[in-house]
Short mmCIF file of C-alpha atoms in Angstrom, two decimals:
data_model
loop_
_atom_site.label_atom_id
_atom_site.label_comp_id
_atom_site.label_asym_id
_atom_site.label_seq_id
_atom_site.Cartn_x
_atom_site.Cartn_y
_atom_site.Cartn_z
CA UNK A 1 108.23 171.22 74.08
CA UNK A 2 105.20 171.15 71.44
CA UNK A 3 107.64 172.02 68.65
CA UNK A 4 109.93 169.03 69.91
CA UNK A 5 107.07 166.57 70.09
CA UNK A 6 105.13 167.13 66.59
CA UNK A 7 108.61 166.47 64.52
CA UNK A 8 109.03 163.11 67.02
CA UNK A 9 111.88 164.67 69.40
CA UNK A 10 110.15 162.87 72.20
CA UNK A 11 113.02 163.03 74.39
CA UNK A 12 113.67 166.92 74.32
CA UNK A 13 110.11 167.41 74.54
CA UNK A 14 109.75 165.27 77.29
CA UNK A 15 112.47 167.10 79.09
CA UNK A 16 110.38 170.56 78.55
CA UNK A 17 106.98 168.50 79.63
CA UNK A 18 108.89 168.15 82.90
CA UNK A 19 110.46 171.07 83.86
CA UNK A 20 106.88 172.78 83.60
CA UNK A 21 105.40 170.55 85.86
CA UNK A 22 108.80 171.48 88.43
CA UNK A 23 108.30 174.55 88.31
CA UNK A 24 105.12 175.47 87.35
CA UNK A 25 102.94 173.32 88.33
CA UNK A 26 99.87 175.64 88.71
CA UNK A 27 100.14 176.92 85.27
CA UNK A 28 97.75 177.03 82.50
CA UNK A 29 99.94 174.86 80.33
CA UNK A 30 100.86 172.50 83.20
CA UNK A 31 97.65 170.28 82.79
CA UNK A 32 98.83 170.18 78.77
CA UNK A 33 101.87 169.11 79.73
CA UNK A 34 101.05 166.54 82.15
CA UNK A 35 99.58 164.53 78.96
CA UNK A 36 101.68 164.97 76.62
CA UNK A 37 104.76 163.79 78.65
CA UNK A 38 102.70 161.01 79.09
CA UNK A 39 102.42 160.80 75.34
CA UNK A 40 106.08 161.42 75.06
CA UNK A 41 106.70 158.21 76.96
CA UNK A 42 104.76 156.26 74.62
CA UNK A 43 105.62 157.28 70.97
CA UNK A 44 109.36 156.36 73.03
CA UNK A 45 107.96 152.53 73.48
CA UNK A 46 108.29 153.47 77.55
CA UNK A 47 104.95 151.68 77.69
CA UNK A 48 105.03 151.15 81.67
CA UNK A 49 105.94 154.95 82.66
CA UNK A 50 102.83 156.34 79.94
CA UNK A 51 100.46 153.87 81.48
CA UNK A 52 100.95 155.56 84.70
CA UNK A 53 101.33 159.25 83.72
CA UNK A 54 97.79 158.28 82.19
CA UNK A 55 96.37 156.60 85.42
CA UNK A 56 97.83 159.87 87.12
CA UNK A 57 96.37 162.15 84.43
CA UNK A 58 92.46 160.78 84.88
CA UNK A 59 93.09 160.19 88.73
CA UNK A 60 93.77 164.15 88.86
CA UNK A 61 91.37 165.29 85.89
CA UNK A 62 88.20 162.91 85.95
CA UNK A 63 86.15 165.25 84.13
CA UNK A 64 88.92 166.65 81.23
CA UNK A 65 87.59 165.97 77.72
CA UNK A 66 90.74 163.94 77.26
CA UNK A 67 89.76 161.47 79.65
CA UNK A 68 88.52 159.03 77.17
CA UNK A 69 91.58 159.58 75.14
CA UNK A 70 93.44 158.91 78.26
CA UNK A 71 91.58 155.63 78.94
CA UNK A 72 92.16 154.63 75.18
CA UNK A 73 95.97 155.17 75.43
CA UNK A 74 95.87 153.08 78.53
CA UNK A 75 95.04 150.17 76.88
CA UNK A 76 97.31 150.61 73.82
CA UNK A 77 100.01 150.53 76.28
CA UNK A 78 98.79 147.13 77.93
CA UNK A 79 98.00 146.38 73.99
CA UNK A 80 102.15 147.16 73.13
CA UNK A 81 103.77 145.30 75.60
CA UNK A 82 101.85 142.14 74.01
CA UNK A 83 104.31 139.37 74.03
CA UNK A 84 104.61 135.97 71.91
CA UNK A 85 101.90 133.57 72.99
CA UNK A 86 104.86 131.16 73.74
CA UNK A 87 105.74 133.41 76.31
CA UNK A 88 103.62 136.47 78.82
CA UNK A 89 100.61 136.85 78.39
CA UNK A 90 99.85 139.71 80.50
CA UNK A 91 99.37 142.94 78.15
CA UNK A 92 96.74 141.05 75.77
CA UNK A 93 94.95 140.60 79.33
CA UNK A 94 95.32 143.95 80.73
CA UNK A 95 94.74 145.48 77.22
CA UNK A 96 90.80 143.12 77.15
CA UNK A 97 90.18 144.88 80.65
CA UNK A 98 91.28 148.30 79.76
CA UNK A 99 89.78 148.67 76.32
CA UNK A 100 86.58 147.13 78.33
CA UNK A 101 86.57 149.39 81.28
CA UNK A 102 86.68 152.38 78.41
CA UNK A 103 83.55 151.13 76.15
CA UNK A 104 82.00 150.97 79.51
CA UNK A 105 82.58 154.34 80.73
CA UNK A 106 82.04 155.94 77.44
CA UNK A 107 80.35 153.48 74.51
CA UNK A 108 80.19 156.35 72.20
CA UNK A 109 83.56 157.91 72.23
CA UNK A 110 85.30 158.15 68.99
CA UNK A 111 87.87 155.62 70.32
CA UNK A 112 84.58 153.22 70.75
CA UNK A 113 85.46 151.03 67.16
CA UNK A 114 88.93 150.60 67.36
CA UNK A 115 89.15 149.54 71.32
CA UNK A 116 86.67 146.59 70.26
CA UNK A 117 88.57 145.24 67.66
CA UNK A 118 91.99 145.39 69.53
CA UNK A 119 90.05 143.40 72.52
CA UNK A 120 88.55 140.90 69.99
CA UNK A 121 92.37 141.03 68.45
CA UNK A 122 93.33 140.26 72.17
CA UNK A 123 91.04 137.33 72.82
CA UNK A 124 92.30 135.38 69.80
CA UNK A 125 95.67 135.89 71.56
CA UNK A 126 94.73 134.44 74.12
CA UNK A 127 92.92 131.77 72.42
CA UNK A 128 95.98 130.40 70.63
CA UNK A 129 97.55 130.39 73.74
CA UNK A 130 95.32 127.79 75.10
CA UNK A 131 96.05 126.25 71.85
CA UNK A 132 99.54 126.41 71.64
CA UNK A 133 99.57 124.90 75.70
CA UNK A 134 97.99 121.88 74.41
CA UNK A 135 99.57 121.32 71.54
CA UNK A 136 102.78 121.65 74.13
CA UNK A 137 101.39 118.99 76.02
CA UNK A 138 100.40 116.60 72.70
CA UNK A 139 103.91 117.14 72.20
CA UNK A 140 104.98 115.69 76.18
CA UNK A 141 102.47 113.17 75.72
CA UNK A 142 100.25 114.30 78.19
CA UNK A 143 96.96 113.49 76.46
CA UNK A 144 94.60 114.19 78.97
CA UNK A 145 95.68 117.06 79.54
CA UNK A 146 95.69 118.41 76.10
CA UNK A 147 92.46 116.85 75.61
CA UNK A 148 91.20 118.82 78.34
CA UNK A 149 92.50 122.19 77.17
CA UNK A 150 91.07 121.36 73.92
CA UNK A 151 87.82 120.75 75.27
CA UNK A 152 87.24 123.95 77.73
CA UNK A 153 89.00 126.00 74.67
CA UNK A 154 85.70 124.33 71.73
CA UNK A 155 83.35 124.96 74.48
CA UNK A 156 84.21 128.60 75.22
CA UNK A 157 85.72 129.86 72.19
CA UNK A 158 83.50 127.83 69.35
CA UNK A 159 83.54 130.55 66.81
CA UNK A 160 87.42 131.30 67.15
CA UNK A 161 89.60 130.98 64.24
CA UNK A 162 91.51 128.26 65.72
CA UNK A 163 88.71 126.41 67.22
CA UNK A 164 88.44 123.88 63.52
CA UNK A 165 91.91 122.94 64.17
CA UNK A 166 91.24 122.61 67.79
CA UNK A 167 88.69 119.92 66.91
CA UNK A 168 90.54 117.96 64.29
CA UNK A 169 93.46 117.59 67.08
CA UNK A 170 91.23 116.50 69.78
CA UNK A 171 89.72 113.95 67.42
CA UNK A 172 93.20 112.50 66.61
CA UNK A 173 93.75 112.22 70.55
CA UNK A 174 89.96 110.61 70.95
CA UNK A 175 90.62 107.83 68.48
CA UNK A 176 94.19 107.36 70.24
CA UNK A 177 96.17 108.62 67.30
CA UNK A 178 97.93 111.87 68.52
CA UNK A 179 100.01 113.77 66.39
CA UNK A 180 104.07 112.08 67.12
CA UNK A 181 106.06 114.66 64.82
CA UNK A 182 105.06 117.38 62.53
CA UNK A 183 103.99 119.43 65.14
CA UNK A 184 105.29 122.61 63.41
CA UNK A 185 101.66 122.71 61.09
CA UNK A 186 100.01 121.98 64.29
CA UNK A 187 101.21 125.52 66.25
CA UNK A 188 98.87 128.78 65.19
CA UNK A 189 100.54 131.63 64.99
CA UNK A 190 102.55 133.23 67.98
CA UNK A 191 101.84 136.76 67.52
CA UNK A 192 99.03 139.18 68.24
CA UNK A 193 96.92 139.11 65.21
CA UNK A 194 96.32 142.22 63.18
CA UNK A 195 93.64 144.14 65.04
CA UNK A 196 92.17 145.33 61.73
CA UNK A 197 90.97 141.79 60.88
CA UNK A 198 88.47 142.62 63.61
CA UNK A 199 87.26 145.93 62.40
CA UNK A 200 83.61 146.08 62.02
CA UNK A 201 84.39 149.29 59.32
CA UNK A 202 82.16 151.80 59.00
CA UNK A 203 82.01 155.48 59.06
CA UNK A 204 83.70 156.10 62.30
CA UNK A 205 87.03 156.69 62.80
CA UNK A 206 89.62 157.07 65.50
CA UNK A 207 89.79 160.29 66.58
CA UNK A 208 92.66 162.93 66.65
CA UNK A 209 94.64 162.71 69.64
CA UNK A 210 92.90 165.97 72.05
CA UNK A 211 95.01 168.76 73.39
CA UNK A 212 92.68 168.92 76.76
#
């Protein structure tokens, strides 16, 4: 199984990961393998199964080393099955609340760096999404509403990368002279932004992935 997984035959080795917990499931190797099936799931983009192999993993093994590994790798898979902000929203959420839940538990782990700029990477998600709803309802000529949106998203969000835009579009709606057309240079951009922007750097790096 381990010779399957490190040359990225995630399917074989997954297949291997799973007969040892069938048959042996009291094994020395069987707590190995119940992570790195969960692993196997991932590198395979099965983002839904991994997340709860890893919720199974820490629910069994609270104390393993690997936990905060395991709590890391919970959020990347809420952080992977981030969606446009046109459409669900719901990973960039989850992701802010697992990354959280980890820096919590242990604000020293090695994983400590990268889980804070993946939730700041996260918020800015959903930032634009507030965005991109009122420039949706600009567009539907529901000014109020937009102006609202705009509002709530200056007042929480003031030092957000969209927020200057933000403010020149609620001024256009405030003098009554909302944007009709050209809404394309309006619309931030609809993906998750690069996590990296929102590395502090320094010394520290993301660990190696633990074997237990």
């Amino acid at each position: 199984g381990m010779e399957d997984f490190n040359v990225g035959k995630y399917h074989s080795a997954l297949e291997n990961f799973e007969e040892i917990l069938d048959r042996y499931p009291f094994s020395p190797q069987a707590m190995l393998a119940e992570l790195k099936a969960a692993d196997s799931h991932y590198y395979q983009g099965n983002y839904q199964e991994a997340k709860v192999l890893y919720q199974q993993f820490e629910e069994r093994h609270p104390t393993n080393e690997a936990i905060p590994y395991v709590m890391f790798q919970i959020g990347m898979c809420d952080f992977a099955r981030t969606d446009r902000i046109d459409r669900d929203t719901s990973g960039a959420r989850d992701a802010i609340v697992s990354f959280s839940r980890l820096l919590r538990a242990y604000p020293d782990s090695p994983y400590t760096r990268e889980a804070k700029a993946r939730i700041e990477a996260g918020r800015q998600f959903l930032v634009n999404h507030e965005y991109f709803v009122a420039v949706f309802y600009v567009r539907t000529d529901r000014y109020e509403e937009a102006a609202h949106r705009l509002r709530y998203l200056i007042t929480m969000y003031p030092d957000s990368a969209i927020t200057p835009k933000a403010e020149k579009l609620l001024a256009r709606i405030e003098s009554g002279d909302p944007p009709r057309m050209g809404f394309s240079r309006w619309l931030p951009d609809l993906s998750m932004p690069d996590w990296r922007l929102f590395d502090t750097g320094g010394e520290e790096k993301t660990a190696d992935k633990p074997s237990t």
